[in-house]
Short mmCIF file of C-alpha atoms and ligand atoms in Angstrom, two decimals:
data_model
loop_
_atom_site.label_atom_id
_atom_site.label_comp_id
_atom_site.label_asym_id
_atom_site.label_seq_id
_atom_site.Cartn_x
_atom_site.Cartn_y
_atom_site.Cartn_z
CA SER A 29 94.65 62.55 103.18
CA ALA A 30 91.25 62.84 104.74
CA ASN A 31 89.10 62.15 101.75
CA THR A 32 88.12 59.34 99.47
CA GLY A 33 84.93 58.09 101.03
CA ASP A 34 86.35 54.57 100.75
CA GLY A 35 87.11 54.34 104.44
CA ALA A 36 90.87 54.53 103.89
CA GLU A 37 92.76 56.80 106.25
CA GLY A 38 95.48 57.36 103.66
CA ASN A 39 98.86 58.49 104.87
CA GLY A 40 97.94 58.63 108.52
CA ASP A 41 97.50 62.36 108.91
CA ASP A 42 94.07 63.88 109.09
CA LEU A 43 94.89 66.92 107.02
CA ILE A 44 92.50 67.92 104.25
CA THR A 45 94.48 68.34 101.07
CA ILE A 46 93.08 71.31 99.16
CA GLY A 47 94.27 72.63 95.82
CA PHE A 48 93.57 76.34 95.33
CA ALA A 49 93.93 77.80 91.82
CA GLN A 50 94.13 81.57 92.27
CA VAL A 51 93.44 84.12 89.50
CA GLY A 52 96.73 85.99 89.86
CA ALA A 53 98.12 88.94 91.78
CA GLU A 54 96.47 91.67 89.73
CA SER A 55 95.22 93.91 92.53
CA GLY A 56 95.44 94.83 96.20
CA TRP A 57 92.16 93.00 96.63
CA ARG A 58 93.66 89.80 95.23
CA THR A 59 96.67 90.10 97.55
CA ALA A 60 94.34 90.39 100.56
CA ASN A 61 92.28 87.44 99.29
CA THR A 62 95.37 85.25 98.86
CA LYS A 63 96.61 86.17 102.33
CA SER A 64 93.25 85.29 103.86
CA ILE A 65 93.32 81.87 102.18
CA GLN A 66 96.94 81.12 103.06
CA ASP A 67 96.51 82.34 106.66
CA THR A 68 93.42 80.20 107.20
CA LEU A 69 94.16 76.94 105.36
CA THR A 70 97.13 76.04 107.55
CA THR A 71 98.27 72.70 108.94
CA GLU A 72 97.32 73.91 112.46
CA ASN A 73 93.85 74.36 111.05
CA GLY A 74 93.78 70.89 109.50
CA PHE A 75 94.76 71.67 105.90
CA ASP A 76 97.52 70.82 103.48
CA LEU A 77 97.20 73.71 101.00
CA LYS A 78 98.52 73.50 97.46
CA PHE A 79 98.39 77.00 96.01
CA SER A 80 98.92 78.17 92.43
CA ASP A 81 98.83 81.60 90.74
CA ALA A 82 97.45 81.58 87.17
CA GLN A 83 98.67 85.08 86.25
CA GLN A 84 95.19 85.96 84.95
CA LYS A 85 95.31 83.18 82.31
CA GLN A 86 92.54 80.60 82.06
CA GLU A 87 94.82 77.96 80.52
CA ASN A 88 97.10 78.17 83.57
CA GLN A 89 94.13 77.71 85.90
CA ILE A 90 92.88 74.70 83.94
CA GLN A 91 96.37 73.20 84.07
CA ALA A 92 96.55 73.74 87.86
CA ILE A 93 93.13 72.12 88.35
CA ARG A 94 94.15 69.15 86.20
CA SER A 95 97.26 68.71 88.31
CA TYR A 96 95.17 68.78 91.51
CA ILE A 97 92.92 66.09 90.01
CA ALA A 98 96.01 64.01 89.13
CA GLN A 99 97.26 64.38 92.72
CA ASN A 100 93.84 63.23 93.98
CA VAL A 101 93.43 66.12 96.43
CA ASP A 102 90.42 66.08 98.78
CA VAL A 103 88.98 69.38 97.61
CA ILE A 104 89.62 71.79 94.75
CA ALA A 105 88.84 75.47 95.20
CA PHE A 106 89.29 78.24 92.69
CA SER A 107 88.30 81.71 91.61
CA PRO A 108 87.66 81.48 87.85
CA VAL A 109 89.45 84.21 85.91
CA VAL A 110 86.63 84.28 83.32
CA GLU A 111 83.09 82.93 83.51
CA SER A 112 82.93 80.48 80.62
CA GLY A 113 84.83 77.43 79.42
CA TRP A 114 84.99 75.36 82.62
CA ASP A 115 82.60 72.48 81.95
CA ALA A 116 85.18 69.95 80.72
CA VAL A 117 87.66 70.32 83.56
CA LEU A 118 84.90 70.53 86.18
CA GLN A 119 83.38 67.35 84.76
CA ASP A 120 86.79 65.67 85.12
CA ALA A 121 86.93 66.71 88.78
CA LYS A 122 83.41 65.41 89.33
CA ASP A 123 84.24 62.10 87.62
CA ALA A 124 87.27 61.79 89.91
CA GLY A 125 85.00 62.34 92.92
CA ILE A 126 86.71 65.58 93.95
CA PRO A 127 84.36 68.31 95.16
CA VAL A 128 84.93 71.83 93.78
CA ILE A 129 84.25 75.01 95.74
CA LEU A 130 84.10 78.32 93.86
CA THR A 131 85.35 81.38 95.71
CA ASP A 132 84.87 85.02 94.71
CA ARG A 133 83.94 84.54 91.03
CA ALA A 134 81.26 82.43 89.36
CA VAL A 135 81.27 80.14 86.32
CA ASP A 136 78.42 80.32 83.81
CA SER A 137 77.95 76.52 83.55
CA GLU A 138 74.37 75.38 83.05
CA ASP A 139 75.07 72.32 85.21
CA ASP A 140 75.38 73.47 88.82
CA SER A 141 76.23 69.96 89.99
CA LEU A 142 79.77 70.69 88.73
CA TYR A 143 80.54 72.54 91.99
CA VAL A 144 79.32 72.10 95.55
CA SER A 145 79.32 75.70 96.74
CA PHE A 146 80.02 79.26 95.62
CA ILE A 147 81.24 81.76 98.24
CA GLY A 148 81.57 85.44 97.36
CA SER A 149 80.06 88.86 96.86
CA ASP A 150 77.04 89.79 94.77
CA PHE A 151 78.80 91.74 91.99
CA VAL A 152 75.60 92.94 90.30
CA GLU A 153 74.55 94.45 93.61
CA GLU A 154 77.95 96.15 94.00
CA GLY A 155 77.67 97.82 90.58
CA HIS A 156 74.09 98.75 91.34
CA ARG A 157 75.02 100.46 94.60
CA VAL A 158 77.73 102.52 92.87
CA GLY A 159 75.27 103.50 90.13
CA GLU A 160 72.63 104.51 92.66
CA TRP A 161 75.12 106.70 94.51
CA VAL A 162 76.25 108.38 91.28
CA SER A 163 72.67 108.91 90.14
CA GLU A 164 71.53 110.39 93.46
CA ASN A 165 74.62 112.44 94.36
CA LEU A 166 76.12 113.51 91.04
CA GLY A 167 73.31 112.96 88.54
CA THR A 168 71.27 115.97 89.68
CA GLU A 169 72.84 117.71 86.67
CA SER A 170 74.03 116.36 83.32
CA ILE A 171 77.22 114.28 83.78
CA ASN A 172 79.51 112.23 81.54
CA VAL A 173 80.89 108.98 82.95
CA VAL A 174 83.82 106.91 81.69
CA GLU A 175 84.02 103.28 82.78
CA LEU A 176 87.18 101.29 83.52
CA GLN A 177 86.04 97.70 83.18
CA GLY A 178 87.60 94.69 84.86
CA THR A 179 89.03 91.70 83.02
CA THR A 180 86.98 90.98 79.88
CA GLY A 181 84.71 87.97 80.39
CA SER A 182 85.16 87.88 84.18
CA ALA A 183 82.11 87.68 86.43
CA PRO A 184 82.89 90.94 88.30
CA ALA A 185 83.35 92.91 85.05
CA ILE A 186 80.15 91.56 83.49
CA ASP A 187 78.06 91.89 86.65
CA ARG A 188 79.30 95.28 87.87
CA LYS A 189 78.68 96.81 84.44
CA GLU A 190 75.18 95.37 84.39
CA GLY A 191 74.34 96.55 87.92
CA PHE A 192 75.65 100.07 87.28
CA GLU A 193 73.79 100.44 83.98
CA ASP A 194 70.60 99.21 85.57
CA ALA A 195 70.88 101.74 88.41
CA ILE A 196 71.45 104.77 86.14
CA ALA A 197 68.92 103.70 83.48
CA GLY A 198 66.15 105.88 84.88
CA ASN A 199 68.29 109.03 85.13
CA SER A 200 68.74 110.76 81.76
CA ASN A 201 71.35 113.11 83.30
CA VAL A 202 73.87 110.27 83.56
CA THR A 203 75.61 109.19 80.33
CA VAL A 204 78.40 106.63 79.98
CA ILE A 205 80.47 108.16 77.15
CA ASP A 206 83.28 105.58 77.01
CA SER A 207 84.05 102.16 78.47
CA GLN A 208 87.15 99.99 78.16
CA THR A 209 88.89 97.23 80.06
CA GLY A 210 91.80 98.02 82.36
CA ASN A 211 92.10 94.36 83.38
CA PHE A 212 91.77 95.18 87.12
CA THR A 213 95.37 96.50 87.28
CA ARG A 214 96.70 99.90 88.29
CA ALA A 215 99.01 100.15 85.26
CA GLU A 216 96.29 99.42 82.71
CA GLY A 217 93.82 101.65 84.55
CA LYS A 218 96.28 104.50 84.14
CA THR A 219 96.92 103.83 80.44
CA VAL A 220 93.23 103.54 79.58
CA MET A 221 92.44 106.72 81.55
CA GLU A 222 95.17 108.58 79.64
CA GLY A 223 93.40 107.55 76.43
CA PHE A 224 90.02 108.68 77.78
CA LEU A 225 91.49 112.08 78.72
CA GLN A 226 92.94 112.51 75.24
CA ALA A 227 89.69 111.54 73.54
CA HIS A 228 87.26 113.52 75.74
CA ASP A 229 87.51 116.96 77.35
CA ASP A 230 84.20 116.64 79.16
CA ILE A 231 84.66 113.76 81.64
CA ASP A 232 82.89 114.32 84.98
CA VAL A 233 83.07 110.88 86.61
CA VAL A 234 85.20 107.72 86.43
CA PHE A 235 83.50 104.45 87.37
CA ALA A 236 86.34 101.98 87.97
CA HIS A 237 85.40 98.32 88.52
CA ASN A 238 88.09 98.14 91.21
CA ASP A 239 90.24 100.38 93.41
CA ASP A 240 93.48 99.63 91.58
CA MET A 241 92.22 100.92 88.23
CA GLY A 242 90.82 103.98 90.05
CA LEU A 243 94.28 104.54 91.58
CA GLY A 244 95.79 104.35 88.09
CA ALA A 245 93.18 106.89 86.95
CA ILE A 246 94.29 109.29 89.72
CA GLU A 247 97.81 109.29 88.27
CA ALA A 248 96.52 109.97 84.74
CA ILE A 249 94.20 112.76 85.91
CA GLU A 250 96.93 114.46 87.96
CA ALA A 251 99.38 114.18 85.04
CA ALA A 252 96.76 115.97 82.90
CA GLY A 253 96.74 118.83 85.42
CA LYS A 254 93.33 118.08 86.92
CA LYS A 255 92.23 117.31 90.47
CA PRO A 256 90.91 113.76 91.03
CA GLY A 257 87.87 113.74 93.31
CA VAL A 258 87.11 117.37 92.46
CA ASP A 259 87.45 118.16 88.72
CA ILE A 260 86.81 114.52 87.89
CA LYS A 261 85.04 112.38 90.49
CA ILE A 262 86.06 108.74 90.97
CA VAL A 263 83.83 105.92 92.22
CA THR A 264 85.16 102.38 92.65
CA ILE A 265 84.63 98.94 94.15
CA ASP A 266 86.81 97.00 96.67
CA GLY A 267 87.81 99.10 99.69
CA VAL A 268 91.45 98.02 100.01
CA LYS A 269 93.71 100.23 102.12
CA ASP A 270 95.13 102.26 99.20
CA GLY A 271 91.61 102.87 97.92
CA MET A 272 90.28 103.85 101.34
CA THR A 273 93.27 106.18 101.77
CA ALA A 274 92.52 107.87 98.41
CA LEU A 275 88.89 108.24 99.53
CA ALA A 276 89.86 109.73 102.90
CA ASP A 277 92.25 112.10 101.05
CA GLY A 278 89.43 113.35 98.81
CA LYS A 279 90.77 111.82 95.57
CA PHE A 280 88.05 109.14 95.40
CA ASN A 281 84.39 109.98 96.06
CA TYR A 282 82.71 106.67 96.89
CA ILE A 283 83.64 103.01 97.32
CA VAL A 284 81.41 99.97 97.52
CA GLU A 285 83.30 97.30 99.39
CA CYS A 286 84.05 93.82 98.06
CA ASN A 287 85.05 91.56 100.93
CA PRO A 288 88.26 89.59 100.11
CA LEU A 289 88.46 87.71 103.43
CA LEU A 290 87.04 84.45 102.11
CA GLY A 291 89.52 82.07 103.83
CA PRO A 292 87.42 81.33 106.95
CA ASP A 293 84.25 80.56 104.95
CA LEU A 294 86.24 78.39 102.54
CA ALA A 295 87.80 76.43 105.42
CA GLU A 296 84.42 75.81 107.02
CA ILE A 297 82.78 74.68 103.79
CA ALA A 298 85.74 72.43 102.87
CA LYS A 299 85.58 70.71 106.28
CA LYS A 300 81.86 70.11 105.94
CA VAL A 301 82.18 68.77 102.40
CA VAL A 302 84.90 66.31 103.41
CA ALA A 303 82.81 65.23 106.43
CA GLY A 304 79.95 64.49 104.04
CA GLU A 305 77.72 67.22 105.47
CA SER A 306 75.50 69.29 103.24
CA VAL A 307 76.56 72.86 102.44
CA GLU A 308 74.89 75.98 101.09
CA LYS A 309 75.09 76.21 97.31
CA ARG A 310 75.52 79.98 97.42
CA ILE A 311 77.02 82.01 100.26
CA VAL A 312 76.88 85.78 99.67
CA THR A 313 79.42 87.77 101.66
CA HIS A 314 78.56 91.10 103.27
CA ASP A 315 79.84 94.33 101.68
CA ASP A 316 79.81 97.83 103.19
CA ALA A 317 80.03 101.14 101.35
CA PHE A 318 82.01 104.28 102.19
CA ASP A 319 81.96 107.97 101.37
CA GLN A 320 84.89 110.26 102.26
CA GLU A 321 83.83 110.72 105.90
CA GLY A 322 83.14 107.00 106.25
CA ALA A 323 86.60 106.16 104.94
CA LYS A 324 88.28 108.50 107.46
CA ALA A 325 86.41 106.75 110.27
CA ALA A 326 87.10 103.21 109.01
CA LEU A 327 90.76 103.56 107.98
CA PRO A 328 92.44 103.19 111.40
CA ASN A 329 90.93 99.72 111.86
CA ARG A 330 91.18 98.54 108.27
CA GLN A 331 92.85 95.08 108.13
CA TYR A 332 93.89 95.11 104.48
O1 LIG B 401 86.87 89.16 91.64
C1 LIG B 401 87.06 90.25 92.49
C2 LIG B 401 87.80 91.33 91.79
O2 LIG B 401 89.03 90.85 91.31
C3 LIG B 401 88.20 92.51 92.64
O3 LIG B 401 87.22 93.48 92.75
C4 LIG B 401 89.37 93.01 91.89
O4 LIG B 401 90.13 93.97 92.58
C5 LIG B 401 90.06 91.74 91.67
O5 LIG B 401 91.10 91.80 90.80
#
């Protein structure tokens, strides 16, 4: 292994051993994110990647991180399923001298010495951009919005809700009439939307915290005999291929992108950390936004 800082060259290879504790496989976004990491952290690229899938459970992620500490990897990277409850395991990594890089999602630890860098989107900004679009384009008359939230306690669910609410606060035409978690999955997005449709006959807009829940909402709306994108507008975050296709087909109305291709940035930061170079504490990735015409133009070249 390449690490240790004690001058030892270890087992003779120069590979950086990196343990990556992934959230799960809950969405198309997550699949694209995992592929980016696995395609980039290869042996040809200088890495020995140990990858685990926590199935959206914090205890599984903590267990994976503990096992990476026990294996004395060079670097630990992970995308925390929820924001809180990481201090103890991150302190253990720090005590073992293993640097931690956060990708995609943040932790809410007071002590930011528990990780060396955090690479990912600005989720508050994403929610804010969706809210601004809704307010400007749909909020010229009185509208009722239902919200499909991401995983309870996760950074993207907390931040996107906050950003959206902030953006619509000044427009009294826009009212959020119901809000529930769909856990970032298509199946739960569909079930929660079915409940919304039963409870309310006056829904104008769905704000889904990711494409997959919006895609589930399409199924529920169509099953109720209504036209998604027309009778009930749908705005989402991510921009994965299925979402962009729904937008180009007129079933979604607006998407703010969340860039899942974090592998290259992670590889670069990990190499610098192991080489003892200083790294940026916060790297914010660039996100585009698409309306229906924009999606038609972007789809042919979409990578994921
Ligand atoms: O943390 C990023 C979010 O997690 C994506 O927007 C969502 O699709 C994924 O499950």
